[in-house]
Short mmCIF file of C-alpha atoms and ligand atoms in Angstrom, two decimals:
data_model
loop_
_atom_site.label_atom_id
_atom_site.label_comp_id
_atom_site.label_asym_id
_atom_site.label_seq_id
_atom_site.Cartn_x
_atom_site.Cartn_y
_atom_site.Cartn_z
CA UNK K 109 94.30 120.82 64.06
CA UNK K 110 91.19 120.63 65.84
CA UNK K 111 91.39 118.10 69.12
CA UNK K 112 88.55 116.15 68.13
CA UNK K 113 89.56 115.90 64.29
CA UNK K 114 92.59 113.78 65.09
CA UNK K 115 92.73 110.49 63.82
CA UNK K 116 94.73 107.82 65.61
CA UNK K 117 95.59 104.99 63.80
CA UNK K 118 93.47 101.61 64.67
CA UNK K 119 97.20 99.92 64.76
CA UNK K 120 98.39 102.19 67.68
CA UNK K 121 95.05 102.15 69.63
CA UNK K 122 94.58 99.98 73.38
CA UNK K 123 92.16 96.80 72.38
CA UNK K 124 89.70 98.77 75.14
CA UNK K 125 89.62 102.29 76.12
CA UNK K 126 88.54 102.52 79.22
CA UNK K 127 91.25 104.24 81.79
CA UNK K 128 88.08 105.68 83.87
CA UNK K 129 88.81 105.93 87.48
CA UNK K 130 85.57 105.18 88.60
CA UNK K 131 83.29 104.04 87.25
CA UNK K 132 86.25 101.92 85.75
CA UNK K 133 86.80 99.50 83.14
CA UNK K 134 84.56 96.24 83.67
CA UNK K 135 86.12 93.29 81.43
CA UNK K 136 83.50 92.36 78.69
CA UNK K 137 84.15 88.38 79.85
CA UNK K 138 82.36 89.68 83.28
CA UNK K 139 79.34 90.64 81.13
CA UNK K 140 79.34 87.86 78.85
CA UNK K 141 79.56 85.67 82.08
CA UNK K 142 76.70 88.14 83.52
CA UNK K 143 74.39 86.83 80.47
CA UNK K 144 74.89 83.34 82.01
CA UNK K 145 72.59 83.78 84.97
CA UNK K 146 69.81 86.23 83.42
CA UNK K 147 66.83 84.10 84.24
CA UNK K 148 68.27 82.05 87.57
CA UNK K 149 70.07 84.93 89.38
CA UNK K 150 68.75 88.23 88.13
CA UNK K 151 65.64 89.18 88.98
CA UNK K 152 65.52 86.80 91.96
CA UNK K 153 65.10 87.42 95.67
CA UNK K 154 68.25 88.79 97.92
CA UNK K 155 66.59 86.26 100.53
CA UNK K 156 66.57 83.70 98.96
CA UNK K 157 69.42 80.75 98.11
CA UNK K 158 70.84 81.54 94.73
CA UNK K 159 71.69 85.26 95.67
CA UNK K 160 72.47 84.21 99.19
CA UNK K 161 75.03 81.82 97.88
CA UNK K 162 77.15 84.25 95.36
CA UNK K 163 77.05 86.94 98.52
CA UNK K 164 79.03 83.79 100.17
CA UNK K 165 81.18 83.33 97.84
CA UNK K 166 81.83 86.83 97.36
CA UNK K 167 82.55 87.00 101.27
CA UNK K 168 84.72 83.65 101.23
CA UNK K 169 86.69 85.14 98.11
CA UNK K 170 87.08 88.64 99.88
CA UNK K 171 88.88 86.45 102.88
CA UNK K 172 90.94 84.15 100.48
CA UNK K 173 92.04 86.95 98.63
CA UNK K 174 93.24 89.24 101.35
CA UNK K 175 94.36 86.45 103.62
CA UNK K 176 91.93 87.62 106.46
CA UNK K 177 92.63 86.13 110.09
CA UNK K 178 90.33 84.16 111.74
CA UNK K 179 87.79 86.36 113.48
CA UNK K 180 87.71 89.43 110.26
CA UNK K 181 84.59 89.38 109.30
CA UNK K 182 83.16 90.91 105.76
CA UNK K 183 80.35 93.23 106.37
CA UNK K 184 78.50 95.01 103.46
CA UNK K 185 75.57 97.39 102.44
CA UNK K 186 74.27 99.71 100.24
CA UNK K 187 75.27 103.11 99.06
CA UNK K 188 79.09 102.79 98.15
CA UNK K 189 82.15 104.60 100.07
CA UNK K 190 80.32 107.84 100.42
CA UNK K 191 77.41 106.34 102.78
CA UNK K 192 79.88 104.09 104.52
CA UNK K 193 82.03 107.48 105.35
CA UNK K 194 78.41 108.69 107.38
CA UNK K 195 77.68 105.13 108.57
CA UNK K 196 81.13 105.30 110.40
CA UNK K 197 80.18 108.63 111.69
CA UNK K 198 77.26 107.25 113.11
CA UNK K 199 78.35 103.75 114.21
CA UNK K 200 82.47 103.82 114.41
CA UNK K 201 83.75 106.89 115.66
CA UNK K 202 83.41 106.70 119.77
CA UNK K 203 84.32 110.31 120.31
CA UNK K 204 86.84 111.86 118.49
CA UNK K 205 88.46 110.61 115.39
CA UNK K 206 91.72 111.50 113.37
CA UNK K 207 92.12 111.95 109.75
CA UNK K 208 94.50 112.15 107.27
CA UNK K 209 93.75 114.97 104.08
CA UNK K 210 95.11 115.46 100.98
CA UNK K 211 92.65 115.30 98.20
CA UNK K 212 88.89 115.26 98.11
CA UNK K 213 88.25 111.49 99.43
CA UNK K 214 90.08 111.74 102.64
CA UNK K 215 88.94 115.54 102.72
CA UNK K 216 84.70 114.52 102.60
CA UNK K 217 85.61 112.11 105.46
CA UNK K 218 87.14 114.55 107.66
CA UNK K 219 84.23 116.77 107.01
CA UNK K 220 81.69 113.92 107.57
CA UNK K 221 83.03 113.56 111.05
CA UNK K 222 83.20 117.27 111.65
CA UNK K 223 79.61 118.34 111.14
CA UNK K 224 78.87 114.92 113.71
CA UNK K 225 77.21 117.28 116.51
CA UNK K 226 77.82 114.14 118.96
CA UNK K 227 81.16 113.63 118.53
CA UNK K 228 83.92 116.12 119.11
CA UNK K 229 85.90 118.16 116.13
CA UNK K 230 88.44 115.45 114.82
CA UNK K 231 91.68 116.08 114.76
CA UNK K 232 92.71 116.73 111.02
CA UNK K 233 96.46 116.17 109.12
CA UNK K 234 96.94 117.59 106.31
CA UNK K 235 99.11 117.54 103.10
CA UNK K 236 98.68 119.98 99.52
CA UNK K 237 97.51 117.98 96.37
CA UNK K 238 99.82 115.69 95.11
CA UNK K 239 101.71 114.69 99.04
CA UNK K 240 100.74 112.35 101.39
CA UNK K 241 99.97 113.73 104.60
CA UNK K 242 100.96 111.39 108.14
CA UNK K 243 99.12 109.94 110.41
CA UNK K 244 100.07 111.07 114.47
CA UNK K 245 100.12 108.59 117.19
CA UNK K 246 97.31 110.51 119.12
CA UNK K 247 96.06 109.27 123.11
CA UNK K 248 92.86 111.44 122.34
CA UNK K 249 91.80 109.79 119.40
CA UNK K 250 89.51 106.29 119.28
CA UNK K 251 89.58 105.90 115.39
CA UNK K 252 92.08 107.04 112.32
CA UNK K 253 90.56 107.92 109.08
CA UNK K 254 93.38 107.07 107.20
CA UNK K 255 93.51 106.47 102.97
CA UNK K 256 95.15 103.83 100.83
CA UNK K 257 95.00 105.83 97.65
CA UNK K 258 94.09 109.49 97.50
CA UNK K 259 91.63 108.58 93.90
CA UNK K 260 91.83 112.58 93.15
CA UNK K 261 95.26 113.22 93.29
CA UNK K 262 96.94 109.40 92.69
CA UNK K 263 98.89 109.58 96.07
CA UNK K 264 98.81 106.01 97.85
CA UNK K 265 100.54 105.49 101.42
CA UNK K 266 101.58 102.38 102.81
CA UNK K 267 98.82 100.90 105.36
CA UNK K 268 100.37 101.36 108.88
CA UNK K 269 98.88 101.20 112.37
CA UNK K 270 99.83 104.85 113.63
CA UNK K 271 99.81 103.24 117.10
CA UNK K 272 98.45 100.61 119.37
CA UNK K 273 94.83 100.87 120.50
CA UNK K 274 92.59 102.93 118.33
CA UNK K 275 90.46 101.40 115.36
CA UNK K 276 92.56 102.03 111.86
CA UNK K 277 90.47 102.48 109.59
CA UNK K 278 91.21 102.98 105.67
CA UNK K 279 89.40 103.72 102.59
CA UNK K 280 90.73 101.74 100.14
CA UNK K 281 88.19 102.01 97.36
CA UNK K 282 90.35 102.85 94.62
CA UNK K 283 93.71 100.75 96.03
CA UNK K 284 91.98 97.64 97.67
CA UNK K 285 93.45 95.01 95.41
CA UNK K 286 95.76 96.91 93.26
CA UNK K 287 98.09 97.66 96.00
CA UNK K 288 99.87 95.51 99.14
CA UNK K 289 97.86 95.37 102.30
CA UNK K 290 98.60 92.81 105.47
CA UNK K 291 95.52 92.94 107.44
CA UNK K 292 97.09 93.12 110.89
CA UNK K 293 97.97 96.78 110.07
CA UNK K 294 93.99 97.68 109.74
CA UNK K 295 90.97 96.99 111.84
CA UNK K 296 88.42 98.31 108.93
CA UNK K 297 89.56 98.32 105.07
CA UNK K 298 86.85 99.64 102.87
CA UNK K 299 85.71 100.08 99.45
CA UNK K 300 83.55 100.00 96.84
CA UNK K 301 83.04 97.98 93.46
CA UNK K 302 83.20 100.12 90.72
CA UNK K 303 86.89 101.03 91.06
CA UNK K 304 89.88 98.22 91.70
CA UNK K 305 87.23 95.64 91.39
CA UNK K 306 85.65 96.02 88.01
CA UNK K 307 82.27 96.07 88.48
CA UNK K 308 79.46 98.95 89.32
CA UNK K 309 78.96 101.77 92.16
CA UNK K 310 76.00 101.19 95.03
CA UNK K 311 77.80 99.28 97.51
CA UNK K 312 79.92 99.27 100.02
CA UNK K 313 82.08 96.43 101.35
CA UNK K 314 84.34 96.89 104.55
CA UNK K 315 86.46 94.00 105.73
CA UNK K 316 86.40 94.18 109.69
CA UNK K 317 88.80 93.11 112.66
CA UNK K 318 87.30 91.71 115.95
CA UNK K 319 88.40 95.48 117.54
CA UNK K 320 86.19 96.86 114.84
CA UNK K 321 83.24 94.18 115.58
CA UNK K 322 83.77 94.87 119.76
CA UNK K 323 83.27 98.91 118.48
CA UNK K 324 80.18 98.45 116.38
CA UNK K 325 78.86 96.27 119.18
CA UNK K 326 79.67 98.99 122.07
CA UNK K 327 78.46 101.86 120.09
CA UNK K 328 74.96 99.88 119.19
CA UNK K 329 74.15 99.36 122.87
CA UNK K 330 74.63 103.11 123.57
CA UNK K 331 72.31 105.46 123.11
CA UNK K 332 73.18 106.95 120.74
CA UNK K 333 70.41 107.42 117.50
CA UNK K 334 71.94 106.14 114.53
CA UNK K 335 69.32 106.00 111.34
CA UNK K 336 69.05 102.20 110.52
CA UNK K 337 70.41 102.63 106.61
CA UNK K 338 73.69 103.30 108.25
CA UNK K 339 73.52 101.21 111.11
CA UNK K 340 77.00 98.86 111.10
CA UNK K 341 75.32 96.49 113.73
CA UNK K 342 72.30 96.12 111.27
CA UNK K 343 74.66 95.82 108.63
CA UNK K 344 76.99 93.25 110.32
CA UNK K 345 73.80 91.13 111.24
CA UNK K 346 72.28 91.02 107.75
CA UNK K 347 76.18 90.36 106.49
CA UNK K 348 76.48 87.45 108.58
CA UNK K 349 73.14 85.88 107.38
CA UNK K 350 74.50 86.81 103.57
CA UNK K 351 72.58 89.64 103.50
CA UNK K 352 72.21 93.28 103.16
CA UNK K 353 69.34 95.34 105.21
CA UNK K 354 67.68 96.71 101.76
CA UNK K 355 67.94 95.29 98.16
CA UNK K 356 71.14 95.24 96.69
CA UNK K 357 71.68 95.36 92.89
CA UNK K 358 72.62 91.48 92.35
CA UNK K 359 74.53 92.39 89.26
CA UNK K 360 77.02 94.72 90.86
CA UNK K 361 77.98 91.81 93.38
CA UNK K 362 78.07 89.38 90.36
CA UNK K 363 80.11 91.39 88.10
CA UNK K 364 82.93 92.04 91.27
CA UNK K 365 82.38 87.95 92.43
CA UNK K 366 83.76 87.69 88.41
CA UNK K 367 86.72 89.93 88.97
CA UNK K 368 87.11 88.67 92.31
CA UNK K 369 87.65 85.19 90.94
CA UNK K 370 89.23 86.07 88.11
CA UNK K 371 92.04 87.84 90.35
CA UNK K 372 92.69 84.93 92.43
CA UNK K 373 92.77 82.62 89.47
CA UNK K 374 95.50 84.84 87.89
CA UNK K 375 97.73 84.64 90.80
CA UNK K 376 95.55 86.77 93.70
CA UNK K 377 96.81 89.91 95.19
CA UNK K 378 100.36 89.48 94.77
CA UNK K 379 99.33 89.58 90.35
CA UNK K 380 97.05 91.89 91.17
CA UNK K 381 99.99 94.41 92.96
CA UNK K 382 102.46 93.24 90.30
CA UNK K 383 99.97 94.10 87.50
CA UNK K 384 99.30 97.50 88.63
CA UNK K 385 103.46 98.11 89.23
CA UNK K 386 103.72 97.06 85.58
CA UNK K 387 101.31 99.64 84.73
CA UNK K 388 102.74 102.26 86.56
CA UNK K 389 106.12 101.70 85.19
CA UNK K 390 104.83 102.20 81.92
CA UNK K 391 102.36 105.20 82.57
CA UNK K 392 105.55 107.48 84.94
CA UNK K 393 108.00 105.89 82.76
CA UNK K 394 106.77 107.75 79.48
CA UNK K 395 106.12 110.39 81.29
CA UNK K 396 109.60 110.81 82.48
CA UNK K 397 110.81 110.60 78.58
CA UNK K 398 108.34 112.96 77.47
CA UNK K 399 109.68 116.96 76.73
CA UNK K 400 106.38 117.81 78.04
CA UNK K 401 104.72 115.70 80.03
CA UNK K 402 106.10 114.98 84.04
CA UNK K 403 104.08 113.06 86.83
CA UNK K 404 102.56 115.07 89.16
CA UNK K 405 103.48 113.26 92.30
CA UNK K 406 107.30 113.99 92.80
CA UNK K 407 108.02 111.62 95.43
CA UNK K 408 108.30 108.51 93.79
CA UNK K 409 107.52 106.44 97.07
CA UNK K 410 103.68 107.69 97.21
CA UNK K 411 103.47 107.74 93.48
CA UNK K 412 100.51 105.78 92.69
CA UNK K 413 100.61 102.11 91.10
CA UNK K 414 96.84 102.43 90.47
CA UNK K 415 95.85 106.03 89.73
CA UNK K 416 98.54 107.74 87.69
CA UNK K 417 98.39 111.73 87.57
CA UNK K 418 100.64 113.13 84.62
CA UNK K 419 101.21 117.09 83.94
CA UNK K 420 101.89 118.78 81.11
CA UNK K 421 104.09 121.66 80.48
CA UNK K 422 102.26 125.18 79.85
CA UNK K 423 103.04 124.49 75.84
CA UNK K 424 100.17 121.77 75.69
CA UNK K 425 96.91 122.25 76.45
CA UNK K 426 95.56 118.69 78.53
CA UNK K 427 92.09 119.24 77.94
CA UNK K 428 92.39 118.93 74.17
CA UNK K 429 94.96 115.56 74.46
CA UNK K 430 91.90 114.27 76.47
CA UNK K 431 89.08 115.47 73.71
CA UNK K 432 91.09 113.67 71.18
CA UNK K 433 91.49 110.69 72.76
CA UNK K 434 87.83 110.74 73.54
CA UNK K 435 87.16 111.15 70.28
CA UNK K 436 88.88 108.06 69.29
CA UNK K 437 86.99 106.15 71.96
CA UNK K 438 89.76 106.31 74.76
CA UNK K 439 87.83 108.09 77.46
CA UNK K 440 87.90 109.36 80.82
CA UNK K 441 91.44 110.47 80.80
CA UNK K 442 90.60 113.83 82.01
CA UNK K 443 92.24 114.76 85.70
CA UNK K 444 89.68 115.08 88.53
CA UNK K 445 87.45 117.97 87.90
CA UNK K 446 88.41 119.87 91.36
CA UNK K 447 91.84 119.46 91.23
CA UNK K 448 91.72 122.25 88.04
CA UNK K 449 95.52 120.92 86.57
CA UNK K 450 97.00 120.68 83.04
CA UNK K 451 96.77 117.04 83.69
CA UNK K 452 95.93 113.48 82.48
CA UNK K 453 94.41 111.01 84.84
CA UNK K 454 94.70 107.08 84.09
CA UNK K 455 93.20 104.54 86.37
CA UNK K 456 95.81 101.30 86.08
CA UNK K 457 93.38 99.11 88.37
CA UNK K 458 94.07 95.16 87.79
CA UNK K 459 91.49 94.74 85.24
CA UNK K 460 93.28 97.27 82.78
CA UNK K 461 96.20 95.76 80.30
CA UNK K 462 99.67 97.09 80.92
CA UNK K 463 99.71 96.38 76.71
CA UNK K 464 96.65 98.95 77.05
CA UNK K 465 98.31 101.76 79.16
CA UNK K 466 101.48 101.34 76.57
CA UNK K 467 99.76 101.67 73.71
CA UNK K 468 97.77 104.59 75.38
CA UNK K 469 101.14 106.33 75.74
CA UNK K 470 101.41 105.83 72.16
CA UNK K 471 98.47 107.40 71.39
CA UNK K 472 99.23 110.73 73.56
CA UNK K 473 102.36 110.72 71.93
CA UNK K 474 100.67 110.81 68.58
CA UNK K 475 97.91 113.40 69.54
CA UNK K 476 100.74 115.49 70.97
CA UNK K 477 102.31 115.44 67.10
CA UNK K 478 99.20 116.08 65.68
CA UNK K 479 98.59 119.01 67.92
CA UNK K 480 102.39 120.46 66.82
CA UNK K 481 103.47 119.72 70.16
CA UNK K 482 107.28 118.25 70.33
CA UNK K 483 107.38 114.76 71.56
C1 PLP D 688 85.49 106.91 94.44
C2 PLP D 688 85.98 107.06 95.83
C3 PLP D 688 85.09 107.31 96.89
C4 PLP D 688 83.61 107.48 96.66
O1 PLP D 688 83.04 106.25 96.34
P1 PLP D 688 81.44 106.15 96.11
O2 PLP D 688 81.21 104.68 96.01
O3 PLP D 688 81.15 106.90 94.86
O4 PLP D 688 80.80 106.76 97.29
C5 PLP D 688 85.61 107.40 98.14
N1 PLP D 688 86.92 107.26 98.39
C6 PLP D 688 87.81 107.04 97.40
C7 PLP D 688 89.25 106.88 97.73
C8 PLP D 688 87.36 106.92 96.10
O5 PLP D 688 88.22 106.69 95.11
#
């Protein structure tokens, strides 16, 4: 049968199909909630109290949340993970960073900090698709580039210091809040909204040590030309007047305040890592069952609770499981474009159903019968 002619049952279908890695799944209460402050928050000034207020909150929450010590400051601006990457370049990095590699994220950092003509060729570690590579205690690096979860390939490391006295820094934009994180083992942890936290692209949030602070602070009285849309010091400023240097879209920070708050009210991080594990077990545990489907991370340890990456043998062809599904309105399953497997990618970030990713096992499994696959 034709992929997109399959018909899967209502009965065996996730109440929402949304297993997007990014954008991801926003929960419809966010929205509804959203519709609650369409004439006294939207559409108002970012200068002002009202928007001033939920940037607070948001800040306060972000603390809370990931039990920050005293002196970690939340600093945010515009332009999501990708512009924070160059801002880092610009206002981070001393002289010579280090950087973990092994996917595309941790890849476009490396390279970010590369083409930097004043700073000097980082030092670069790296692993094949589907490993984690290691960070090495280094004396001639000031900053490590390191990654919670590797979004492109669903690898996640534990968040280590390599070693005393250079900034750590780690882009956690698709594991901030699905996975564990003590914040003595980082200096910078950053992300954006649209992945763990439910809500849209455009910004980027980085939660910052004193060491971190001291570095933007140093760097700023250099002279060194750093454009003022990626200027941390500008950034840090505006953050600590609950601010950002240009407009932000208000309803990106509303809809992550929402999962924010929701998070916490469930139980906070610890539900939020526990969720995700749940999730996981599910996803790798069908996939172990399955006569034709294996995860593509072998080691189990760096197997990803939020980002699960699932082959299939040479028998079945991904690509049409995925048009099927999408068909039946369970979309963005399909693996990351670069990484060119027979795969299935499913984002299990906090705000996704472990009942969901179960019954969206179900439905493969049903697809795969339809398609006269065994399963
Ligand atoms: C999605 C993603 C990015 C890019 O985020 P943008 O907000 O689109 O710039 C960077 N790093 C990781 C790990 C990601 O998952």
């Amino acid at each position: 049968m034709e992929a997109d002619q399959i018909v899967i049952p209502e009965h065996l279908k996730p109440a929402d199909g949304r297993f997007g890695s990014g954008p991801s799944k926003v929960r419809p209460e966010a929205v509804e909630s959203l519709r609650g402050v369409a004439t006294t928050l939207l559409g108002t000034s970012h200068r002002q109290a009202a928007v001033k207020n939920m940037v607070a909150r948001l800040q306060e929450a972000l603390s809370e949340f990931f039990s920050l010590p005293d002196g970690y400051e939340v600093v945010l601006g515009n332009g999501g993970t990708t512009a924070f990457w160059d801002a880092q370049v610009f206002g981070l990095i001393g002289k010579r960073s280090q950087h973990v590699v092994f996917g595309e994220f941790s890849s476009k950092f490396a390279e970010a900090a590369r083409m930097a003509p004043h700073l000097d060729d980082p030092q670069v570690i790296e692993a094949p698709p589907g490993e984690a590579a290691i960070p090495e205690p280094s004396s001639s690096v000031d900053l490590y580039g390191l990654i919670h979860n590797e979004t492109s390939t669903g690898v996640m490391v534990p968040v280590k210091r390599p070693a005393p006295g250079a900034i750590v820094s780690v882009d956690a934009t698709s594991g901030a809040g699905g996975l564990p994180v003590e914040a003595s083992e980082f200096d910078v942890y950053y992300f954006a909204p649209q992945k763990t936290f439910a809500s849209d692209g455009g910004l980027w949030i980085a939660l910052c040590s004193p060491a971190a602070i001291e570095r933007v602070e140093t760097i700023a009285a250099s002279d060194r030309y750093v454009p003022p849309s990626l200027d941390l010091k500008i950034a840090l400023d505006n953050s600590r007047k609950q601010q950002t240097y240009n407009t932000p879209a208000l309803a990106t920070i509303y809809l992550m305040l929402q999962q924010l708050e929701w998070m916490t009210e469930q139980g906070g991080l610890k539900w939020a890592v526990e969720r995700c594990a749940e999730s996981a077990e599910v996803m790798y545990g069908w996939a172990d069952a399955s006569p034709v489907a294996t995860p593509f991370v072998k080691d189990r340890q760096v197997r990803s609770n939020t980002v699960a990456t699932v082959d299939f043998d040479e028998s079945v062809d991904a690509q049409a499981i995925s048009s099927a599904l999408r068909a039946n309105g369970i979309v963005d399953t399909e693996p990351y474009r670069k990484l060119g497997r027979n795969q299935l990618r499913v984002a299990m970030y906090p705000a996704v159903d472990p009942e969901d990713v179960r019954a969206l096992t179900t439905c493969i499994d049903h697809v795969l019968g339809e398609l006269g696959a065994s399963s």
